[in-house]
PDB file of C-alpha atoms in Angstrom:
ATOM      1  CA  MET A   1     101.578  96.049 -68.158  1.00 65.00           C
ATOM      2  CA  ILE A   2     102.225  99.928 -70.077  1.00 76.00           C
ATOM      3  CA  PRO A   3     102.967  99.466 -73.303  1.00 80.00           C
ATOM      4  CA  TYR A   4     104.999 102.812 -72.915  1.00 81.00           C
ATOM      5  CA  ALA A   5     108.962 102.156 -72.353  1.00 82.00           C
ATOM      6  CA  THR A   6     108.851 105.704 -70.701  1.00 86.00           C
ATOM      7  CA  ALA A   7     106.798 108.326 -69.254  1.00 88.00           C
ATOM      8  CA  ALA A   8     107.782 110.251 -72.319  1.00 90.00           C
ATOM      9  CA  GLU A   9     106.357 107.773 -74.617  1.00 89.00           C
ATOM     10  CA  ALA A  10     103.335 107.339 -72.281  1.00 88.00           C
ATOM     11  CA  GLU A  11     102.866 110.973 -72.660  1.00 89.00           C
ATOM     12  CA  ALA A  12     103.481 111.441 -75.944  1.00 91.00           C
ATOM     13  CA  ALA A  13     100.962 109.035 -76.919  1.00 90.00           C
ATOM     14  CA  LEU A  14      98.351 110.683 -73.894  1.00 89.00           C
ATOM     15  CA  GLY A  15      98.872 114.359 -75.936  1.00 91.00           C
ATOM     16  CA  ARG A  16      99.809 116.433 -72.646  1.00 92.00           C
ATOM     17  CA  ALA A  17     101.259 115.585 -69.561  1.00 93.00           C
ATOM     18  CA  MET A  18     100.486 113.254 -67.248  1.00 93.00           C
ATOM     19  CA  THR A  19      98.959 113.961 -63.724  1.00 93.00           C
ATOM     20  CA  TRP A  20     100.164 113.341 -60.444  1.00 94.00           C
ATOM     21  CA  ALA A  21      97.476 110.006 -60.433  1.00 94.00           C
ATOM     22  CA  GLU A  22      98.916 108.946 -64.089  1.00 92.00           C
ATOM     23  CA  ALA A  23     102.766 109.167 -63.459  1.00 93.00           C
ATOM     24  CA  ALA A  24     102.190 107.829 -60.028  1.00 94.00           C
ATOM     25  CA  TRP A  25     100.163 104.701 -62.010  1.00 94.00           C
ATOM     26  CA  TYR A  26     102.761 104.726 -64.638  1.00 92.00           C
ATOM     27  CA  GLN A  27     105.526 104.058 -61.935  1.00 92.00           C
ATOM     28  CA  TYR A  28     103.330 102.159 -59.933  1.00 92.00           C
ATOM     29  CA  SER A  29     102.635  99.047 -63.053  1.00 91.00           C
ATOM     30  CA  ALA A  30     104.930  99.781 -65.702  1.00 87.00           C
ATOM     31  CA  VAL A  31     106.181  96.406 -65.724  1.00 86.00           C
ATOM     32  CA  MET A  32     104.324  94.925 -63.829  1.00 89.00           C
ATOM     33  CA  PRO A  33     101.809  92.407 -65.366  1.00 89.00           C
ATOM     34  CA  ASP A  34      98.331  92.533 -65.987  1.00 90.00           C
ATOM     35  CA  SER A  35      97.315  89.462 -64.237  1.00 88.00           C
ATOM     36  CA  TRP A  36      98.675  90.985 -61.104  1.00 90.00           C
ATOM     37  CA  LEU A  37      97.112  94.309 -61.613  1.00 90.00           C
ATOM     38  CA  HIS A  38      93.532  92.642 -61.739  1.00 88.00           C
ATOM     39  CA  CYS A  39      94.451  89.627 -58.353  1.00 89.00           C
ATOM     40  CA  HIS A  40      94.471  93.481 -55.959  1.00 91.00           C
ATOM     41  CA  THR A  41      90.921  93.616 -55.672  1.00 91.00           C
ATOM     42  CA  THR A  42      91.073  90.541 -54.310  1.00 91.00           C
ATOM     43  CA  PHE A  43      93.838  91.499 -51.511  1.00 93.00           C
ATOM     44  CA  ILE A  44      92.786  94.823 -51.466  1.00 94.00           C
ATOM     45  CA  LEU A  45      89.406  93.261 -49.946  1.00 94.00           C
ATOM     46  CA  PHE A  46      91.495  91.037 -47.587  1.00 94.00           C
ATOM     47  CA  VAL A  47      93.127  94.027 -45.686  1.00 95.00           C
ATOM     48  CA  ILE A  48      89.622  95.692 -46.012  1.00 96.00           C
ATOM     49  CA  TYR A  49      87.425  92.673 -44.355  1.00 95.00           C
ATOM     50  CA  THR A  50      90.454  92.321 -41.773  1.00 95.00           C
ATOM     51  CA  ILE A  51      90.884  95.389 -40.724  1.00 96.00           C
ATOM     52  CA  ALA A  52      87.019  97.357 -40.918  1.00 95.00           C
ATOM     53  CA  PRO A  53      85.112  95.260 -38.175  1.00 95.00           C
ATOM     54  CA  LEU A  54      88.049  95.354 -35.992  1.00 94.00           C
ATOM     55  CA  PRO A  55      87.129  98.946 -33.678  1.00 94.00           C
ATOM     56  CA  LEU A  56      83.293  97.992 -33.192  1.00 93.00           C
ATOM     57  CA  LEU A  57      84.262  94.655 -31.685  1.00 92.00           C
ATOM     58  CA  VAL A  58      87.354  95.768 -29.875  1.00 93.00           C
ATOM     59  CA  LEU A  59      84.914  98.945 -28.742  1.00 93.00           C
ATOM     60  CA  GLU A  60      81.744  96.691 -27.753  1.00 92.00           C
ATOM     61  CA  GLN A  61      84.104  94.652 -25.524  1.00 90.00           C
ATOM     62  CA  PHE A  62      86.508  97.142 -23.630  1.00 91.00           C
ATOM     63  CA  ALA A  63      83.955 100.268 -23.950  1.00 92.00           C
ATOM     64  CA  PRO A  64      81.277  99.258 -24.495  1.00 90.00           C
ATOM     65  CA  SER A  65      79.557 101.859 -22.758  1.00 91.00           C
ATOM     66  CA  VAL A  66      80.309 103.877 -26.462  1.00 92.00           C
ATOM     67  CA  VAL A  67      78.750 102.218 -28.447  1.00 92.00           C
ATOM     68  CA  LEU A  68      75.554 100.360 -26.784  1.00 91.00           C
ATOM     69  CA  PRO A  69      73.104 102.273 -26.936  1.00 92.00           C
ATOM     70  CA  TYR A  70      73.878 102.440 -30.663  1.00 93.00           C
ATOM     71  CA  LYS A  71      73.306  98.431 -30.795  1.00 93.00           C
ATOM     72  CA  LEU A  72      69.948  97.534 -32.959  1.00 91.00           C
ATOM     73  CA  GLN A  73      69.881  93.923 -30.613  1.00 90.00           C
ATOM     74  CA  PRO A  74      71.329  94.902 -27.361  1.00 87.00           C
ATOM     75  CA  ARG A  75      71.130  92.223 -25.510  1.00 86.00           C
ATOM     76  CA  VAL A  76      73.006  90.077 -27.783  1.00 86.00           C
ATOM     77  CA  ARG A  77      76.537  90.107 -27.300  1.00 84.00           C
ATOM     78  CA  LEU A  78      79.063  87.741 -29.121  1.00 86.00           C
ATOM     79  CA  PRO A  79      82.498  87.052 -27.410  1.00 88.00           C
ATOM     80  CA  PRO A  80      85.983  87.195 -29.363  1.00 88.00           C
ATOM     81  CA  ALA A  81      86.303  83.368 -29.510  1.00 90.00           C
ATOM     82  CA  ALA A  82      83.477  83.330 -31.820  1.00 90.00           C
ATOM     83  CA  SER A  83      84.249  86.137 -34.011  1.00 90.00           C
ATOM     84  CA  LEU A  84      87.117  85.226 -34.604  1.00 90.00           C
ATOM     85  CA  SER A  85      85.750  81.785 -35.614  1.00 91.00           C
ATOM     86  CA  CYS A  86      83.664  83.589 -37.654  1.00 92.00           C
ATOM     87  CA  TYR A  87      86.361  85.313 -39.205  1.00 93.00           C
ATOM     88  CA  MET A  88      89.198  82.536 -39.337  1.00 92.00           C
ATOM     89  CA  ASP A  89      85.637  80.474 -42.105  1.00 91.00           C
ATOM     90  CA  ALA A  90      85.692  83.281 -44.408  1.00 89.00           C
ATOM     91  CA  ALA A  91      89.347  84.682 -44.581  1.00 89.00           C
ATOM     92  CA  CYS A  92      90.348  81.085 -46.269  1.00 88.00           C
ATOM     93  CA  ILE A  93      87.708  82.226 -49.125  1.00 87.00           C
ATOM     94  CA  PHE A  94      90.130  84.701 -50.070  1.00 87.00           C
ATOM     95  CA  PRO A  95      93.747  82.342 -50.673  1.00 84.00           C
ATOM     96  CA  LEU A  96      91.367  80.436 -53.134  1.00 84.00           C
ATOM     97  CA  ALA A  97      89.961  83.356 -54.376  1.00 83.00           C
ATOM     98  CA  VAL A  98      93.679  84.412 -55.674  1.00 81.00           C
ATOM     99  CA  ALA A  99      94.389  81.042 -56.740  1.00 82.00           C
ATOM    100  CA  LEU A 100      90.874  80.355 -58.832  1.00 82.00           C
ATOM    101  CA  GLN A 101      91.780  84.816 -60.395  1.00 82.00           C
ATOM    102  CA  PHE A 102      94.981  83.462 -61.584  1.00 80.00           C
ATOM    103  CA  VAL A 103      94.078  80.601 -63.471  1.00 82.00           C
ATOM    104  CA  CYS A 104      90.959  81.983 -65.035  1.00 82.00           C
ATOM    105  CA  TYR A 105      92.407  85.153 -65.773  1.00 84.00           C
ATOM    106  CA  PRO A 106      92.564  84.542 -69.251  1.00 85.00           C
ATOM    107  CA  ALA A 107      88.845  84.097 -69.738  1.00 87.00           C
ATOM    108  CA  LEU A 108      87.352  86.976 -67.332  1.00 85.00           C
ATOM    109  CA  ALA A 109      90.482  89.383 -69.033  1.00 86.00           C
ATOM    110  CA  LYS A 110      87.890  88.911 -71.833  1.00 89.00           C
ATOM    111  CA  ILE A 111      84.633  89.092 -70.202  1.00 91.00           C
ATOM    112  CA  LEU A 112      85.436  91.602 -67.465  1.00 91.00           C
ATOM    113  CA  ARG A 113      87.450  93.346 -71.020  1.00 93.00           C
ATOM    114  CA  THR A 114      89.515  95.631 -68.197  1.00 93.00           C
ATOM    115  CA  ARG A 115      91.898  98.852 -68.425  1.00 93.00           C
ATOM    116  CA  MET A 116      94.779  98.981 -67.067  1.00 91.00           C
ATOM    117  CA  GLY A 117      96.632 101.662 -68.103  1.00 90.00           C
ATOM    118  CA  LEU A 118      96.496 105.039 -69.595  1.00 92.00           C
ATOM    119  CA  PRO A 119      94.775 107.307 -69.336  1.00 93.00           C
ATOM    120  CA  LEU A 120      93.252 106.776 -65.805  1.00 94.00           C
ATOM    121  CA  PRO A 121      89.241 107.465 -65.575  1.00 95.00           C
ATOM    122  CA  SER A 122      88.161 110.642 -64.701  1.00 94.00           C
ATOM    123  CA  VAL A 123      85.792 111.386 -60.639  1.00 95.00           C
ATOM    124  CA  ARG A 124      82.978 111.996 -62.914  1.00 96.00           C
ATOM    125  CA  GLU A 125      83.376 108.394 -64.953  1.00 97.00           C
ATOM    126  CA  THR A 126      84.560 106.558 -62.073  1.00 97.00           C
ATOM    127  CA  ILE A 127      81.301 107.856 -60.054  1.00 97.00           C
ATOM    128  CA  ALA A 128      78.794 106.935 -63.265  1.00 97.00           C
ATOM    129  CA  GLN A 129      80.618 103.576 -63.388  1.00 97.00           C
ATOM    130  CA  ILE A 130      80.372 103.443 -59.634  1.00 97.00           C
ATOM    131  CA  VAL A 131      76.524 104.267 -59.365  1.00 96.00           C
ATOM    132  CA  VAL A 132      75.823 101.958 -61.860  1.00 97.00           C
ATOM    133  CA  TYR A 133      77.304  98.825 -60.388  1.00 97.00           C
ATOM    134  CA  SER A 134      75.476  99.725 -57.823  1.00 96.00           C
ATOM    135  CA  LEU A 135      72.123  99.947 -59.017  1.00 96.00           C
ATOM    136  CA  VAL A 136      73.086  96.963 -61.277  1.00 97.00           C
ATOM    137  CA  GLU A 137      74.230  94.315 -58.385  1.00 96.00           C
ATOM    138  CA  ASP A 138      71.452  95.821 -56.097  1.00 96.00           C
ATOM    139  CA  TYR A 139      68.435  94.432 -58.344  1.00 97.00           C
ATOM    140  CA  LEU A 140      70.253  91.318 -59.536  1.00 97.00           C
ATOM    141  CA  SER A 141      70.947  90.326 -55.969  1.00 96.00           C
ATOM    142  CA  TYR A 142      67.463  90.757 -54.628  1.00 96.00           C
ATOM    143  CA  TRP A 143      65.918  88.431 -57.419  1.00 97.00           C
ATOM    144  CA  ILE A 144      69.325  86.092 -56.136  1.00 96.00           C
ATOM    145  CA  HIS A 145      68.840  86.519 -52.208  1.00 95.00           C
ATOM    146  CA  ARG A 146      65.226  85.430 -52.199  1.00 94.00           C
ATOM    147  CA  LEU A 147      65.850  82.111 -54.320  1.00 94.00           C
ATOM    148  CA  LEU A 148      67.753  81.346 -51.606  1.00 94.00           C
ATOM    149  CA  HIS A 149      65.004  82.015 -49.122  1.00 93.00           C
ATOM    150  CA  THR A 150      63.152  79.120 -51.034  1.00 92.00           C
ATOM    151  CA  GLU A 151      62.782  76.085 -48.454  1.00 91.00           C
ATOM    152  CA  TRP A 152      65.773  73.888 -50.151  1.00 94.00           C
ATOM    153  CA  CYS A 153      68.149  76.881 -50.413  1.00 94.00           C
ATOM    154  CA  TYR A 154      67.708  77.838 -47.296  1.00 94.00           C
ATOM    155  CA  ARG A 155      68.070  74.274 -45.866  1.00 92.00           C
ATOM    156  CA  LYS A 156      70.542  73.716 -48.423  1.00 94.00           C
ATOM    157  CA  ILE A 157      72.985  76.524 -48.462  1.00 95.00           C
ATOM    158  CA  HIS A 158      71.735  79.908 -46.875  1.00 94.00           C
ATOM    159  CA  ARG A 159      70.771  78.756 -43.396  1.00 93.00           C
ATOM    160  CA  VAL A 160      74.688  78.765 -43.029  1.00 94.00           C
ATOM    161  CA  HIS A 161      74.736  83.144 -43.411  1.00 94.00           C
ATOM    162  CA  HIS A 162      71.291  83.194 -41.524  1.00 93.00           C
ATOM    163  CA  GLU A 163      73.585  81.470 -38.072  1.00 91.00           C
ATOM    164  CA  PHE A 164      74.298  84.345 -36.496  1.00 89.00           C
ATOM    165  CA  THR A 165      70.744  86.565 -35.947  1.00 89.00           C
ATOM    166  CA  ALA A 166      72.815  89.379 -34.227  1.00 89.00           C
ATOM    167  CA  PRO A 167      75.326  89.405 -37.327  1.00 90.00           C
ATOM    168  CA  THR A 168      78.797  91.030 -36.630  1.00 91.00           C
ATOM    169  CA  GLY A 169      80.735  92.879 -39.451  1.00 92.00           C
ATOM    170  CA  PHE A 170      82.505  89.328 -40.182  1.00 94.00           C
ATOM    171  CA  ALA A 171      79.313  87.650 -40.857  1.00 92.00           C
ATOM    172  CA  MET A 172      79.300  89.419 -43.886  1.00 92.00           C
ATOM    173  CA  SER A 173      81.306  87.722 -45.564  1.00 90.00           C
ATOM    174  CA  TYR A 174      80.741  84.139 -43.481  1.00 93.00           C
ATOM    175  CA  SER A 175      78.541  82.316 -45.765  1.00 93.00           C
ATOM    176  CA  HIS A 176      78.483  78.572 -47.685  1.00 93.00           C
ATOM    177  CA  TRP A 177      80.596  78.040 -50.671  1.00 91.00           C
ATOM    178  CA  ALA A 178      77.871  77.937 -53.362  1.00 92.00           C
ATOM    179  CA  GLU A 179      76.249  81.449 -51.798  1.00 94.00           C
ATOM    180  CA  ASN A 180      79.706  83.373 -52.134  1.00 90.00           C
ATOM    181  CA  VAL A 181      80.324  82.157 -55.661  1.00 89.00           C
ATOM    182  CA  VAL A 182      76.577  82.744 -56.924  1.00 93.00           C
ATOM    183  CA  LEU A 183      76.120  86.094 -54.940  1.00 92.00           C
ATOM    184  CA  SER A 184      79.703  87.055 -56.737  1.00 91.00           C
ATOM    185  CA  ILE A 185      77.506  87.316 -60.318  1.00 93.00           C
ATOM    186  CA  PRO A 186      75.772  90.769 -59.240  1.00 95.00           C
ATOM    187  CA  ALA A 187      78.623  92.202 -57.859  1.00 94.00           C
ATOM    188  CA  LEU A 188      80.607  91.181 -61.472  1.00 94.00           C
ATOM    189  CA  ALA A 189      77.504  91.780 -63.914  1.00 96.00           C
ATOM    190  CA  GLY A 190      77.905  95.867 -63.781  1.00 96.00           C
ATOM    191  CA  PRO A 191      82.016  95.722 -64.866  1.00 96.00           C
ATOM    192  CA  VAL A 192      80.949  93.755 -68.100  1.00 95.00           C
ATOM    193  CA  LEU A 193      78.293  95.428 -68.810  1.00 96.00           C
ATOM    194  CA  VAL A 194      80.369  98.557 -68.625  1.00 96.00           C
ATOM    195  CA  PRO A 195      84.107  97.771 -68.657  1.00 96.00           C
ATOM    196  CA  CYS A 196      86.095 100.107 -66.637  1.00 96.00           C
ATOM    197  CA  HIS A 197      89.904 100.584 -65.244  1.00 96.00           C
ATOM    198  CA  VAL A 198      91.662  98.516 -63.088  1.00 95.00           C
ATOM    199  CA  THR A 199      91.156 101.303 -60.613  1.00 96.00           C
ATOM    200  CA  THR A 200      87.690 101.313 -60.923  1.00 97.00           C
ATOM    201  CA  GLN A 201      86.887  98.036 -59.936  1.00 96.00           C
ATOM    202  CA  TRP A 202      89.152  98.062 -57.048  1.00 96.00           C
ATOM    203  CA  LEU A 203      86.780 101.250 -55.711  1.00 97.00           C
ATOM    204  CA  TRP A 204      83.776  99.891 -56.813  1.00 97.00           C
ATOM    205  CA  PHE A 205      84.751  96.127 -54.769  1.00 96.00           C
ATOM    206  CA  SER A 206      85.991  97.887 -52.012  1.00 96.00           C
ATOM    207  CA  ILE A 207      82.697 100.499 -51.549  1.00 95.00           C
ATOM    208  CA  ARG A 208      80.384  96.832 -51.515  1.00 95.00           C
ATOM    209  CA  LEU A 209      82.454  95.273 -48.481  1.00 95.00           C
ATOM    210  CA  ILE A 210      82.016  97.593 -46.764  1.00 95.00           C
ATOM    211  CA  GLU A 211      78.086  98.828 -47.580  1.00 94.00           C
ATOM    212  CA  GLY A 212      78.394  95.093 -46.544  1.00 94.00           C
ATOM    213  CA  ILE A 213      80.002  95.361 -43.404  1.00 95.00           C
ATOM    214  CA  ASN A 214      77.868  98.326 -42.167  1.00 94.00           C
ATOM    215  CA  THR A 215      74.868  96.639 -42.715  1.00 94.00           C
ATOM    216  CA  HIS A 216      76.232  93.269 -41.407  1.00 94.00           C
ATOM    217  CA  SER A 217      76.953  95.354 -38.300  1.00 93.00           C
ATOM    218  CA  GLY A 218      74.875  95.079 -35.664  1.00 92.00           C
ATOM    219  CA  TYR A 219      75.060  98.956 -35.028  1.00 93.00           C
ATOM    220  CA  HIS A 220      72.441 102.605 -36.639  1.00 91.00           C
ATOM    221  CA  PHE A 221      74.603 105.402 -36.192  1.00 90.00           C
ATOM    222  CA  PRO A 222      71.610 108.267 -36.784  1.00 86.00           C
ATOM    223  CA  PHE A 223      75.188 110.495 -37.383  1.00 85.00           C
ATOM    224  CA  SER A 224      76.630 108.385 -40.681  1.00 82.00           C
ATOM    225  CA  PRO A 225      76.858 110.214 -44.064  1.00 84.00           C
ATOM    226  CA  SER A 226      75.623 107.052 -45.362  1.00 82.00           C
ATOM    227  CA  ARG A 227      71.575 108.304 -44.103  1.00 82.00           C
ATOM    228  CA  LEU A 228      72.223 110.630 -46.858  1.00 84.00           C
ATOM    229  CA  ILE A 229      72.209 108.002 -50.192  1.00 88.00           C
ATOM    230  CA  PRO A 230      68.398 108.428 -51.257  1.00 89.00           C
ATOM    231  CA  PHE A 231      67.097 104.682 -50.584  1.00 91.00           C
ATOM    232  CA  TYR A 232      69.932 103.479 -48.311  1.00 92.00           C
ATOM    233  CA  GLY A 233      68.544 100.414 -46.162  1.00 89.00           C
ATOM    234  CA  GLY A 234      71.822 100.216 -43.713  1.00 90.00           C
ATOM    235  CA  ALA A 235      71.822  98.390 -40.311  1.00 92.00           C
ATOM    236  CA  ALA A 236      68.820  98.526 -38.935  1.00 90.00           C
ATOM    237  CA  TYR A 237      67.385  97.605 -42.161  1.00 92.00           C
ATOM    238  CA  HIS A 238      68.936  94.356 -42.825  1.00 93.00           C
ATOM    239  CA  ASP A 239      69.359  93.635 -39.068  1.00 92.00           C
ATOM    240  CA  TYR A 240      65.904  92.914 -39.348  1.00 91.00           C
ATOM    241  CA  HIS A 241      66.434  90.014 -41.991  1.00 92.00           C
ATOM    242  CA  HIS A 242      69.013  88.558 -40.000  1.00 91.00           C
ATOM    243  CA  TYR A 243      66.972  89.232 -36.714  1.00 88.00           C
ATOM    244  CA  ALA A 244      63.753  87.555 -38.071  1.00 84.00           C
ATOM    245  CA  GLY A 245      65.962  84.574 -39.481  1.00 76.00           C
ATOM    246  CA  GLY A 246      65.254  81.412 -41.650  1.00 71.00           C
ATOM    247  CA  ARG A 247      61.150  82.539 -41.412  1.00 70.00           C
ATOM    248  CA  SER A 248      61.837  86.143 -42.842  1.00 72.00           C
ATOM    249  CA  GLN A 249      60.325  87.055 -45.973  1.00 82.00           C
ATOM    250  CA  SER A 250      60.939  90.643 -46.028  1.00 87.00           C
ATOM    251  CA  ASN A 251      64.242  92.915 -46.682  1.00 92.00           C
ATOM    252  CA  PHE A 252      65.862  90.930 -49.430  1.00 94.00           C
ATOM    253  CA  ALA A 253      67.893  94.154 -50.861  1.00 93.00           C
ATOM    254  CA  PRO A 254      71.676  94.236 -50.352  1.00 92.00           C
ATOM    255  CA  LEU A 255      72.218  98.150 -50.502  1.00 91.00           C
ATOM    256  CA  PHE A 256      68.752 100.369 -51.829  1.00 93.00           C
ATOM    257  CA  THR A 257      64.812  99.730 -50.422  1.00 93.00           C
ATOM    258  CA  TYR A 258      63.146 100.622 -53.709  1.00 93.00           C
ATOM    259  CA  CYS A 259      62.850  96.570 -54.539  1.00 95.00           C
ATOM    260  CA  ASP A 260      61.244  95.253 -51.506  1.00 94.00           C
ATOM    261  CA  TYR A 261      59.195  98.418 -51.693  1.00 93.00           C
ATOM    262  CA  ILE A 262      57.791  97.703 -55.681  1.00 94.00           C
ATOM    263  CA  TYR A 263      57.706  93.616 -54.729  1.00 94.00           C
ATOM    264  CA  ARG A 264      55.513  94.592 -51.253  1.00 92.00           C
ATOM    265  CA  THR A 265      58.975  92.668 -49.941  1.00 92.00           C
ATOM    266  CA  ASP A 266      59.150  94.821 -46.959  1.00 88.00           C
ATOM    267  CA  LYS A 267      55.697  94.350 -45.003  1.00 87.00           C
ATOM    268  CA  GLY A 268      57.575  91.838 -42.630  1.00 84.00           C
ATOM    269  CA  TYR A 269      60.428  95.329 -41.315  1.00 86.00           C
ATOM    270  CA  ARG A 270      57.466  98.134 -41.410  1.00 84.00           C
ATOM    271  CA  TYR A 271      55.155  96.404 -39.241  1.00 83.00           C
ATOM    272  CA  HIS A 272      58.284  95.641 -36.963  1.00 78.00           C
ATOM    273  CA  LYS A 273      59.141  98.762 -36.729  1.00 81.00           C
ATOM    274  CA  LEU A 274      55.702 100.460 -35.904  1.00 84.00           C
ATOM    275  CA  LYS A 275      55.483  97.602 -33.150  1.00 80.00           C
ATOM    276  CA  GLN A 276      59.014  99.583 -31.502  1.00 74.00           C
ATOM    277  CA  GLU A 277      57.273 102.820 -32.130  1.00 78.00           C
ATOM    278  CA  LYS A 278      54.345 102.226 -30.215  1.00 79.00           C
ATOM    279  CA  GLU A 279      56.504 100.288 -27.270  1.00 75.00           C
ATOM    280  CA  GLN A 280      59.054 103.369 -27.536  1.00 71.00           C
ATOM    281  CA  LEU A 281      55.831 105.778 -26.788  1.00 74.00           C
ATOM    282  CA  LYS A 282      53.925 103.672 -24.266  1.00 71.00           C
ATOM    283  CA  ASN A 283      57.672 103.091 -21.905  1.00 69.00           C
ATOM    284  CA  LEU A 284      57.314 107.661 -22.259  1.00 71.00           C
ATOM    285  CA  ALA A 285      54.016 108.009 -21.740  1.00 71.00           C
ATOM    286  CA  GLU A 286      54.669 105.492 -18.097  1.00 68.00           C
ATOM    287  CA  CYS A 287      57.489 107.712 -17.562  1.00 71.00           C
ATOM    288  CA  SER A 288      56.275 110.582 -17.994  1.00 67.00           C
ATOM    289  CA  ALA A 289      53.385 109.446 -15.231  1.00 66.00           C
ATOM    290  CA  GLU A 290      55.880 108.195 -13.078  1.00 68.00           C
ATOM    291  CA  LYS A 291      57.186 112.115 -12.903  1.00 66.00           C
ATOM    292  CA  GLY A 292      53.918 113.103 -12.493  1.00 63.00           C
ATOM    293  CA  GLY A 293      53.914 115.187 -15.426  1.00 59.00           C
ATOM    294  CA  ASP A 294      51.846 115.794 -18.735  1.00 56.00           C
ATOM    295  CA  TYR A 295      52.570 113.450 -21.585  1.00 48.00           C
TER     296      TYR A 295
END
């Protein structure tokens, strides 16, 4: 809750006029308890999780010719009932998360030290914090993911997430409750180490969810702007991890590829890509021979 009764008091405390974004934030949050602002995160994530995977699923059902050329495992197509069941199983986590946030808010407020008031963070500050959060989350998640692929953890916990060998966007949050709890730690680690404004927190978790939906989408679009992100694995990288299943000891990193490269856990994926390239060259040679041309 912003501790200023009027906008004039807020501007006097800032020592300057509020920007349009700060004025909008003041109007929205001035009388709202901090616990409610904190719980906005879960509501925003629920909306994104509900909406973001739908376009590809709808196009796959009603206009397959548009998207199937980009599907990583085109022979596997989940029926709508399976996607709905996956969504319903995963979506039940969100109401529980809201209740847990209300109960644990006093402790979370001390741990996260999230700013709620004015001034709003600058664009440069927000970008720098999200870059730090991405690197921290990626490194910690890599090691937790490797742990989940040990025999006991996979059999008791991680096996649920790997029920989808050809994942869809909704499969991103489809996992054992213990896995959801454990994997929330790396995502929270960045904001704990580098406290931020609550709006940056909303943005960070939204970006992380959208990225997770993308890597589980089962589609690789060569014209996607994500290809410009350095060391970003994307859908093709993580889809192989699901394709290999429980025996996979490759591609553990959720965001980038440098951890798998450093610790040599990308060998299976490299072999898979090399095999695909050889098959493509063979098919091109056969096609050229049939047409009587030189290859």
